[in-house]
Each structure stands twice: as structure tokens, then as C-alpha cells.
XYZ file of C-alpha atoms in Angstrom:
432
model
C 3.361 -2.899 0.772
C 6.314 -0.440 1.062
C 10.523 -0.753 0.782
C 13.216 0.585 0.665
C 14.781 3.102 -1.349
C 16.024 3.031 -4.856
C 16.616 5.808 -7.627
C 17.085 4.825 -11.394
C 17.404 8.378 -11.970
C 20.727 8.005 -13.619
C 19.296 5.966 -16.337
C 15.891 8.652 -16.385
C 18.204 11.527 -17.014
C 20.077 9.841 -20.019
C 16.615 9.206 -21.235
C 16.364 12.752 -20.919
C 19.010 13.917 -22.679
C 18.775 11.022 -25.867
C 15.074 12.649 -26.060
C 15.337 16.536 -25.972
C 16.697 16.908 -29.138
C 13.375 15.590 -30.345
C 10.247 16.022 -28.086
C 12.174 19.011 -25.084
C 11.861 15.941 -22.669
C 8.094 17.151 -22.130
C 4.687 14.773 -21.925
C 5.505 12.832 -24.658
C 8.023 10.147 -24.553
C 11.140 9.401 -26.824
C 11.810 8.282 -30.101
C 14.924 7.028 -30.706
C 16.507 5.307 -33.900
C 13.727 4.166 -36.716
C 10.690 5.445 -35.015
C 11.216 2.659 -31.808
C 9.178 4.437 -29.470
C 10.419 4.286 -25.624
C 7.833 3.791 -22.659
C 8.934 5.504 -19.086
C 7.700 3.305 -16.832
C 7.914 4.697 -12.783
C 7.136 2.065 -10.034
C 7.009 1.493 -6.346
C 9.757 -0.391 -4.896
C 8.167 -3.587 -2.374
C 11.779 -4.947 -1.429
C 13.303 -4.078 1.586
C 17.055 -4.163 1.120
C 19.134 -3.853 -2.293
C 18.666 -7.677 -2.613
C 15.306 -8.040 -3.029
C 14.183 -4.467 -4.885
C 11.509 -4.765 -7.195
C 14.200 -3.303 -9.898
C 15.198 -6.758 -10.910
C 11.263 -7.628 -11.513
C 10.590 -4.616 -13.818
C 14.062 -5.242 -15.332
C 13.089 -9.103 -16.392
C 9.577 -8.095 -17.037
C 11.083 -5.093 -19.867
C 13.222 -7.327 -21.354
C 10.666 -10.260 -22.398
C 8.224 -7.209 -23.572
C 11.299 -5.909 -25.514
C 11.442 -9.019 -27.142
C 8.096 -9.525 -27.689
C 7.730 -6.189 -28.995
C 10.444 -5.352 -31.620
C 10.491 -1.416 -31.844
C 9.443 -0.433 -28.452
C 11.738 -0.076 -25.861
C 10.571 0.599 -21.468
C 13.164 2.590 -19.088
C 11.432 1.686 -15.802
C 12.696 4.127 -13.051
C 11.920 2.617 -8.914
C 11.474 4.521 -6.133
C 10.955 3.441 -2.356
C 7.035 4.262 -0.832
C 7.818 7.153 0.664
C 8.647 9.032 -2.054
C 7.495 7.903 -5.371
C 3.928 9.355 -5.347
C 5.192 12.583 -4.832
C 7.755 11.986 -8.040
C 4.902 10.709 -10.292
C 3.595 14.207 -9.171
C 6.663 16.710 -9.517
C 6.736 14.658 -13.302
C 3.136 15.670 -14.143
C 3.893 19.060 -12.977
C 6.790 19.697 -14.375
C 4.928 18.376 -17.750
C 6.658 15.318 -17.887
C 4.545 12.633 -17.164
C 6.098 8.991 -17.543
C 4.121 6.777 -19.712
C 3.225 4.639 -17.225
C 2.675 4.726 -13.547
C 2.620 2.171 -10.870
C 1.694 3.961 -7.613
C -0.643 4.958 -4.884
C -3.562 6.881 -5.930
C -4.665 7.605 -9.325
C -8.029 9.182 -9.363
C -6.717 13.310 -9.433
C -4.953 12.256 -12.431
C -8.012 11.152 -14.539
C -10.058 13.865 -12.838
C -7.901 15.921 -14.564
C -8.712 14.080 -17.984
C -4.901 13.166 -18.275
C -5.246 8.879 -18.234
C -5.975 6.371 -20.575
C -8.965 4.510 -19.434
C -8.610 0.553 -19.372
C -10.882 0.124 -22.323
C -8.806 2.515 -24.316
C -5.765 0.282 -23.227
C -6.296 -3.500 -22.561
C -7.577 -6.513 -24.013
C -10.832 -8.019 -23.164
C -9.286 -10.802 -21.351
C -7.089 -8.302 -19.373
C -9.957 -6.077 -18.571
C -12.352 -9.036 -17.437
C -9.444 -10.948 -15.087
C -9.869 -7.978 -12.323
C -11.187 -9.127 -8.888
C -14.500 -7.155 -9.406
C -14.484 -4.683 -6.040
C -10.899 -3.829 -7.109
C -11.692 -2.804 -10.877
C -14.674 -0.856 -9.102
C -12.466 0.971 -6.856
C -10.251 1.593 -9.762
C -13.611 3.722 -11.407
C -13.915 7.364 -11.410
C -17.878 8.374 -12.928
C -18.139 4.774 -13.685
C -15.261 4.648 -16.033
C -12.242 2.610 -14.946
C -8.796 4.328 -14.912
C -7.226 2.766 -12.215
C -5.678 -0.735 -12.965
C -5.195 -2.957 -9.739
C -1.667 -4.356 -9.413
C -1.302 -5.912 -6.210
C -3.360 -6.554 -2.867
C -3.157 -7.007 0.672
C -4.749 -7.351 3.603
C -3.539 -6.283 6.777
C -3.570 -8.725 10.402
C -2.099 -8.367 13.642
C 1.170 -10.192 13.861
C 2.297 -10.941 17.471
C 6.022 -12.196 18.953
C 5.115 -15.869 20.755
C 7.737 -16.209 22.242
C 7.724 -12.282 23.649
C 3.997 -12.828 25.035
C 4.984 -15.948 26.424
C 7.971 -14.769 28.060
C 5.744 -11.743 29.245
C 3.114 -14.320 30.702
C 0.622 -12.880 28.299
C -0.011 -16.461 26.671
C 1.120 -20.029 28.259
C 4.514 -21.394 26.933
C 2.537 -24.252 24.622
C 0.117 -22.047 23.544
C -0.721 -22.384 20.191
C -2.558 -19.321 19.390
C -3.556 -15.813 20.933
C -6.598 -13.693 20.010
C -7.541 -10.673 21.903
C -10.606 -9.865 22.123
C -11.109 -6.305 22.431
C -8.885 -3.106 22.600
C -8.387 -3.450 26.542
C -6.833 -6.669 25.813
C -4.277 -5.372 23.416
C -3.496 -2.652 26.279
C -2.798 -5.589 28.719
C -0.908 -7.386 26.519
C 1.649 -4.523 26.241
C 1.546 -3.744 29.587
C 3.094 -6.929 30.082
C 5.430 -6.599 27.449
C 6.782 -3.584 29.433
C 6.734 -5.053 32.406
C 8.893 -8.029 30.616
C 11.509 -5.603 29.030
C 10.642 -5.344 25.453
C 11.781 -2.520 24.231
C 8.504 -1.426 21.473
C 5.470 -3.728 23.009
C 3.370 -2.415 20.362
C 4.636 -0.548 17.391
C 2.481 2.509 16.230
C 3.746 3.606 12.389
C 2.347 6.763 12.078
C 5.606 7.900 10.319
C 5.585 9.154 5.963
C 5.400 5.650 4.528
C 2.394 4.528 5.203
C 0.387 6.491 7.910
C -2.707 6.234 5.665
C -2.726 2.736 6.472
C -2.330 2.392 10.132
C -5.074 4.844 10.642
C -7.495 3.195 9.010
C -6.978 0.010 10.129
C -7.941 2.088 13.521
C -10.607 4.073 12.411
C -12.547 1.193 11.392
C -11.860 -1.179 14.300
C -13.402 1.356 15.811
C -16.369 1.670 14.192
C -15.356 4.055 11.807
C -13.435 5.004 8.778
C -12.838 7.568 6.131
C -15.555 7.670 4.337
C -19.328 6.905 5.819
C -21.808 4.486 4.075
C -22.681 7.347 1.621
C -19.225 7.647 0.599
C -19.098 11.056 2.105
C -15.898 11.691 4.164
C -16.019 11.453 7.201
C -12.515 11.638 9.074
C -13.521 13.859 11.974
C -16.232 11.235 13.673
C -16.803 10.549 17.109
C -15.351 6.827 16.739
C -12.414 7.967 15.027
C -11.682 10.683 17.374
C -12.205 7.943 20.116
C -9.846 5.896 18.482
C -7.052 8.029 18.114
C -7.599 9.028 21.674
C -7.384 5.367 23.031
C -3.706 5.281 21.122
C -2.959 8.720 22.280
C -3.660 7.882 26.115
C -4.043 4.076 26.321
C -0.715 3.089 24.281
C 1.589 5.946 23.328
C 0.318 8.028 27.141
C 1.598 4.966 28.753
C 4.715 3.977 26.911
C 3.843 1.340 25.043
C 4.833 2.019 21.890
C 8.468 2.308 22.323
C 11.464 4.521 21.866
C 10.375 6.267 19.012
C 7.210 9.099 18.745
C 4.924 7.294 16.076
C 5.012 10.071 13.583
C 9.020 9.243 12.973
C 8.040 5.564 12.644
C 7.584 3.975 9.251
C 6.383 1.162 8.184
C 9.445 -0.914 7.483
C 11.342 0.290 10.682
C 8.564 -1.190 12.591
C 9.203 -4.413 10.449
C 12.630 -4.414 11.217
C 11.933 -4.061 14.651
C 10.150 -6.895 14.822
C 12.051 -9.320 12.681
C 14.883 -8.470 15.050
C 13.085 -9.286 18.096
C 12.276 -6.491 19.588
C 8.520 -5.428 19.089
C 6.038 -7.331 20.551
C 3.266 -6.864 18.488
C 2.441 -4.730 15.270
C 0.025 -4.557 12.433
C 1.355 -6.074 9.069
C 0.828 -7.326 5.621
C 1.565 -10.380 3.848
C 5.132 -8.626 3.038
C 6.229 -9.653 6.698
C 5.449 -13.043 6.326
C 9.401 -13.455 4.680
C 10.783 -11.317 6.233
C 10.067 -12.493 9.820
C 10.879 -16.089 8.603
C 14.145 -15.343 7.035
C 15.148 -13.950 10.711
C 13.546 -17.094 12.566
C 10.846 -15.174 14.126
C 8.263 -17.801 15.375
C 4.622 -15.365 15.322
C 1.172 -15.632 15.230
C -1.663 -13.776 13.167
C -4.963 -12.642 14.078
C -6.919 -9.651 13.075
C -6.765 -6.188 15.001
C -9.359 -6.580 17.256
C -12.276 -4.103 17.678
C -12.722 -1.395 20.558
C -15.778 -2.951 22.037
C -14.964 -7.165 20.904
C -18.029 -6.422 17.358
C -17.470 -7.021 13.899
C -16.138 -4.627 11.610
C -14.608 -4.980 8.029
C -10.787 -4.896 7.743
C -8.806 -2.606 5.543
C -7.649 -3.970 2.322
C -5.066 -1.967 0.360
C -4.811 -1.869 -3.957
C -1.913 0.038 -5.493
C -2.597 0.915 -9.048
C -1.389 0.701 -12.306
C -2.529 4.023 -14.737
C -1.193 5.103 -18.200
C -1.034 9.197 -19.277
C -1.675 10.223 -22.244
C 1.636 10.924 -23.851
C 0.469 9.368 -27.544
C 1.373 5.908 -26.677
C -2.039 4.328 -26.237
C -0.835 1.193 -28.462
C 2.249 0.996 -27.107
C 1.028 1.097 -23.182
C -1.778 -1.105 -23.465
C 0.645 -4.151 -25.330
C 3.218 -3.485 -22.207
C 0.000 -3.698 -19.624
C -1.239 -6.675 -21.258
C 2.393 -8.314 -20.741
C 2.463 -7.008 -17.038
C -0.958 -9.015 -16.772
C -0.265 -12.594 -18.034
C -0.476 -14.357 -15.175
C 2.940 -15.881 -15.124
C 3.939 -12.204 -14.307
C 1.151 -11.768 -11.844
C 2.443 -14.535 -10.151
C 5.955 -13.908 -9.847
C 5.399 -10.301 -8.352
C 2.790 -11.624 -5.891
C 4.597 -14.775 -5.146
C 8.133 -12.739 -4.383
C 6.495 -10.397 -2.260
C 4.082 -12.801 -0.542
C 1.120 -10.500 -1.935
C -2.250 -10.798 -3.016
C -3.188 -10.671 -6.605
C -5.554 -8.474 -8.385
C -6.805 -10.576 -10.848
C -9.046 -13.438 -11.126
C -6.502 -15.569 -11.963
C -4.220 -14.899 -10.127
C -6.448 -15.248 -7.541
C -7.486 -18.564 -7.899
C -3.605 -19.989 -8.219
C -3.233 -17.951 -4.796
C -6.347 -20.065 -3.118
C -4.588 -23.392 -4.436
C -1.230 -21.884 -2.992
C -2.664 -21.673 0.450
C -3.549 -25.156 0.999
C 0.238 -26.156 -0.122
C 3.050 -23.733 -0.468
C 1.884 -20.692 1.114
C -1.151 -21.316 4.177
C -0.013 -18.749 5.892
C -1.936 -16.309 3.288
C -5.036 -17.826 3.919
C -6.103 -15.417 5.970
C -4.984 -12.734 4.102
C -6.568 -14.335 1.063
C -10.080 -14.901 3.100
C -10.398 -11.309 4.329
C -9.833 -9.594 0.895
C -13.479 -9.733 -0.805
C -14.800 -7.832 2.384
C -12.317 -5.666 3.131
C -12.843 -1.681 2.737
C -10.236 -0.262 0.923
C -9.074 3.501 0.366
C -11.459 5.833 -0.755
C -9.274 6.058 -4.383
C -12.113 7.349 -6.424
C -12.089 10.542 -4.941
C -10.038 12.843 -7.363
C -9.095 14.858 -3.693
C -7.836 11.069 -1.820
C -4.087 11.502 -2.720
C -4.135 15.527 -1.474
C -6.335 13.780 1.917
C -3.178 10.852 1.701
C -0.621 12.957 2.008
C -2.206 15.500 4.775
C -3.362 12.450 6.841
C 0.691 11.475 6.369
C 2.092 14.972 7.575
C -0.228 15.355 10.006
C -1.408 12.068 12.139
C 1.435 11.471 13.970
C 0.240 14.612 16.130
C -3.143 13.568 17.497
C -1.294 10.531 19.299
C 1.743 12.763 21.068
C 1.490 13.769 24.750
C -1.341 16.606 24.752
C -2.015 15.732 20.937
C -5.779 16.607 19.998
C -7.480 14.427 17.601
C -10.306 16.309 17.328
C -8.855 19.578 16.052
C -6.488 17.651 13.616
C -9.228 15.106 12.450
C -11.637 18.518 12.353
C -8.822 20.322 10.061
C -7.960 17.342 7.576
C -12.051 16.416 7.043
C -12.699 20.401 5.995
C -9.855 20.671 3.674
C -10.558 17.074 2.172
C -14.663 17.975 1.985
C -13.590 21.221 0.292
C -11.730 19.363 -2.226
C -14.530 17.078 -2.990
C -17.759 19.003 -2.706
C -20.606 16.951 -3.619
């Protein structure tokens, strides 16, 4: 659920400057003219070109609240996946916390007692549409701070034609689905043997490293967190998984020119709309883009190390307010963002999965007409695991699992020590 760059900072520093002269350009947002009050709105840009950036969403979406809302104005400022948590941090930092945030992780923030909860914020009918596991994972002590804004689950996309040129399925085959981890091994084996230049791409790169990991760790039997909600990053099955990528896929070249801790998300997208990975994991995002380029693939999920079930990673991003004095103000322009023609034409540009009930159920319809190839998607969300947001220390664990991953898989990498390092620091930060 990631893009590509794009900086409204020009238009945040004028806000700047029209607001020092009355509040220093601290916590609290402008007021300009007869008391309007202006909300700074930062968000997360899912396009992935100039053409499609969410800026022309939040753009539309501020003008119909403007209207609606005589007296307060929203300067919404975008920035690509890779770089706006850190922003939305370097703000709150710096003591300048945007009004609104629409980002990654949320829970240090109201750990640190500076959000609005959603009760303080939202209507009753805006609180109640949630999917119910996504409002929970949006709780910190039982109190909800985190407001979901968008879903996905994440699938194994394959090239047909690639694995049938490669012999791996039959020319009129009309669907693939490995069984195990050895399978997915012989599969790019004979997408080397066949030429393709990235059989299997391995994004362990800034973007969205979090993500790919997971989806390994618990194909594997494992995951961040165990079923106490303790972390647990340094177990045997995810030491065993990052040692099957380590020696299995990256130790035997199958991963493809570049070392998986320079490969983000999108360039592994790009890769494969222009025909040259073989197989990858994705999100609903893909869906378009691999259409738009004529891409004929399939879609199953990542298959286990040993061919048993285990629950697929879903992803939330998150919605939050600060506390900059504009409770009123913040909850009218949330309420707004949540109508569900809104809902709808974020999820429905981006082929993602909506957080609300709602939304949900005009998404089920959707797959049975104009968009089946969400189904599955759609079908794997209620079970999926997602991040372990409540944890005040997840985005700190986020970002060292980003800076750091990338080295367990490289020739004489050791997951062990790495996974050993990152599970100390993260059970430090959240002592129980």
C-alpha cells in the first residue's frame, strides 16, 4: 500500500509563514482571517506515478469539506511510504504536530497522551461502521486512538506466461498453487534456468520491509508477536525462515539483480508489470497496475514451509488526530473522510480494502461484478494477523526491522544475531 513520492511542502511552508505571526508555527494550527481555523492534514501517498497520486483525492475530498464547513479551511501535505512516517515524526518533535495524520503506526503517539481518541472525535455512526478486529487493533488500554483507513491483504502473484515458458505450469493451465516452500524454490529455479531476470522478487528494501517479513515469519509458523502478544521476533521458525530466503532463494540467485535490502516495494512492482519478475508477493494495489501493462497473472496465497495452515498478514494504515485544540474541527473533517462515498472512491482507485462496515459490504457486492479479482483479498481479511500496532514501541520495532532485515538474507547474513538484536531492543521498549 505504498507510492511514489510527492512533497506539498511548498504549500506547508506558506502555511507556516501565514501562521507565525499568530501561534510561532508550533502544535497548534492557524488562524487566519475571522477566526477560520485551518486543519494540517499529512497523508501517505498510494499512487505510483504523478498521475495517479493520492494528492488529487485529498485535494477533492478538502474542497467538499470546505464547503460543507464554512470557516474551516485543510492544507493536506502527501508524502510517498518511505518517508512520511518519519515526517509525521520530525513534526511532533520539532513541536509541530499536523492536525491530522494519515500514516503507519499510531500507538507511541497516544502512549504519549498526545491523540484524540475516536470517541472524543467521531460520530456514533462513524465510530460503529469499523470492521471490528480493525477498530480493536486501532486500541491502546482498551481505548481506541487509531482510526482504520484502508486494508489489504497480501497474495502471491505469479507471471503465467513466465512459468509457462519456464515449463513450471502447462501452456493451458489455468491456475498454479504451490504447495509448500520447496515448490516455490523449484519454480524459480526454472525461472533461471528460462532467463528471467528476478524469478522471485525479495523487497526487503525501506518501503515496506515490515511487510515482506511477516508475510514470512508467519508462513512459517511464526510471527512478531506470540499468542500472548509478547514479541517474539527472534524464534526458531522465524530464524528458519529467514534462513530458507537467505540460502534457498537469495544463496542461489533467485532473487535477481538487486540485494533485497535495496529493493522496495514498488520497484519490485515495476519489475513485474514490465515483465520481468516471475513471481512476487503483492497487494490489491497491483491488481491495476499489472493490467494497465497487459500482464496476464495468477493469485494464490504464499504458501507455508511445511504445505499447513497459517493465517495471512493483513495490513491497516491509520488515521489519528493530535491534540492541537481542534477536537471539533477534526472530528467534522473525519466524519467527511468516512461517508462512504469517500470510502469508496479511495478504496475503489487504489483497488483496496475498506475499513468500514460499509464499505465493506459494497466491496463484497463489487466482487461478484466489477472487481472479482478482490475476492480473495476480501475473503482473507477477517482472519488475517495484522501488525502488532498497539504496542506504543511497534513504529521504533518498524523502522529497525526496515534498516536492518535486508542483512539476515545477504551471503553470510545471520538471522539469528539480527532477529536476537531487534527482539531485545523491541522487548526493552515494551516491558510487560
Amino acid at each position: 500500500m505504498k507510492g511514489r513520492y510527492l512533497s506539498l511542502a511548498a504549500s506547508g511552508a506558506v502555511l507556516c509563514l501565514t501562521a507565525v505571526t499568530l501561534t510561532g508555527c508550533g502544535a497548534v494550527g492557524g488562524l487566519t482571517g475571522d477566526n477560520e481555523v485551518t486543519l494540517r492534514v499529512v497523508a501517505a501517498d498510494y499512487g505510483d506515478n504523478p498521475q495517479n497520486s493520492s494528492e488529487a483525492y485529498w485535494k477533492d475530498l478538502a474542497t467538499g469539506f470546505e464547503k460543507a464547513n464554512p470557516g474551516t479551511k485543510v492544507e493536506v501535505s502527501v508524502y510517498s511510504w518511505s518517508e512520511v512516517d518519519a515526517k509525521v515524526a520530525e513534526m511532533v518533535k520539532a513541536g509541530k504536530a499536523p492536525d491530522i495524520a494519515q500514516i503507519g503506526a499510531y500507538s507511541d503517539y497516544a502512549a504519549a497522551g498526545k491523540l484524540y481518541s475516536a470517541e472524543e472525535l467521531l460520530s456514533v455512526k462513524t465510530e460503529a461502521d469499523f470492521l471490528g478486529p480493525l477498530a480493536d487493533a486501532g486500541k491502546v488500554k482498551q481505548v481506541q486512538y487509531g482510526m482504520p483507513f484502508v486494508a489489504s491483504t497480501r497474495l502471491l502473484f505469479y507471471n503465467e506466461k513466465l512459468l509457462a515458458d519456464a515449463g513450471v505450469i502447462g501452456k493451458d493451465a489455468k491456475g498454479w498453487q504451490p504447495k509448500n516452500w520447496a515448490d516455490l524454490e523449484a519454480a524459480a529455479k526454472k525461472l533461471k534456468a528460462a532467463n528471467v531476470p528476478t524469478p522471485f522478487a525479495l523487497p526487503l528494501g525501506r518501503e515496506e520491509a515490515q511487510a515482506e517479513t511477516m508475510m514470512w515469519m508467519l508462513a512459517g509458523g511464526g510471527g512478531y508477536t506470540d499468542n500472548e502478544e509478547s514479541y517474539s521476533i527472534d524464534s526458531a521458525p522465524n530464524v528458519k525462515a529467514l534462513e530458507f530466503l537467505r540460502d534457498k532463494m537469495v544463496g542461489q540467485g533467485l532473487t535477481g539483480p538487486v540485494e533485497p535490502g535495496k529493493l522496495d516495494r514498488q520497484a519490485a512492482f515495476d519489475g513485474f508489470t514490465k515483465g520481468e519478475v516471475g513471481m512476487l508477493n503483492g497487494h490489491p494495489t497491483l491488481l491495476k497496475q499489472a493490467a494497465a501493462k497487459g500482464v496476464k497473472f495468477g493469485m494464490v496465497p504464499l504458501p507455508t514451509s511445511d504445505g499447513s495452515d497459517q493465517p495471512a498478514m493483513g495490513v491497516a494504515d491509520w488515521v489519528m488526530a493530535f491534540k492541537n485544540g481542534h477536537r471539533q474541527e477534526s472530528g467534522k473533517f473525519l466524519d467527511f473522510l468516512y461517508q462512504p462515498k469517500n470510502v469508496t472512491a479511495f478504496t475503489e482507485k487504489y483497488d483496496l480494502l475498506p475499513a468500514t462496515t460499509s464499505g465493506y459490504q459494497a466491496k463484497q457486492a463489487a466482487t461478484g461484478g466489477s472487481a472479482p479479482q478482490l475476492k480473495p483479498f476480501l475473503t482473507a481479511l477477517p482472519s488475517s494477523r495484522l501488525y502488532p500496532v498497539g504496542k506504543k514501541s511497534w513504529a521504533g520495532v518498524s523502522e529497525d526491522i526496515k534498516q536492518n532485515i535486508g542483512k539476515t538474507v545477504q551471503p553470510g547474513g545471520q538471522p539469528a544475531k539480527v532477529l536476537e538484536q531487534i527482539a531485545t531492543a523491541a522487548r526493552a521498549a515494551d516491558p510487560r
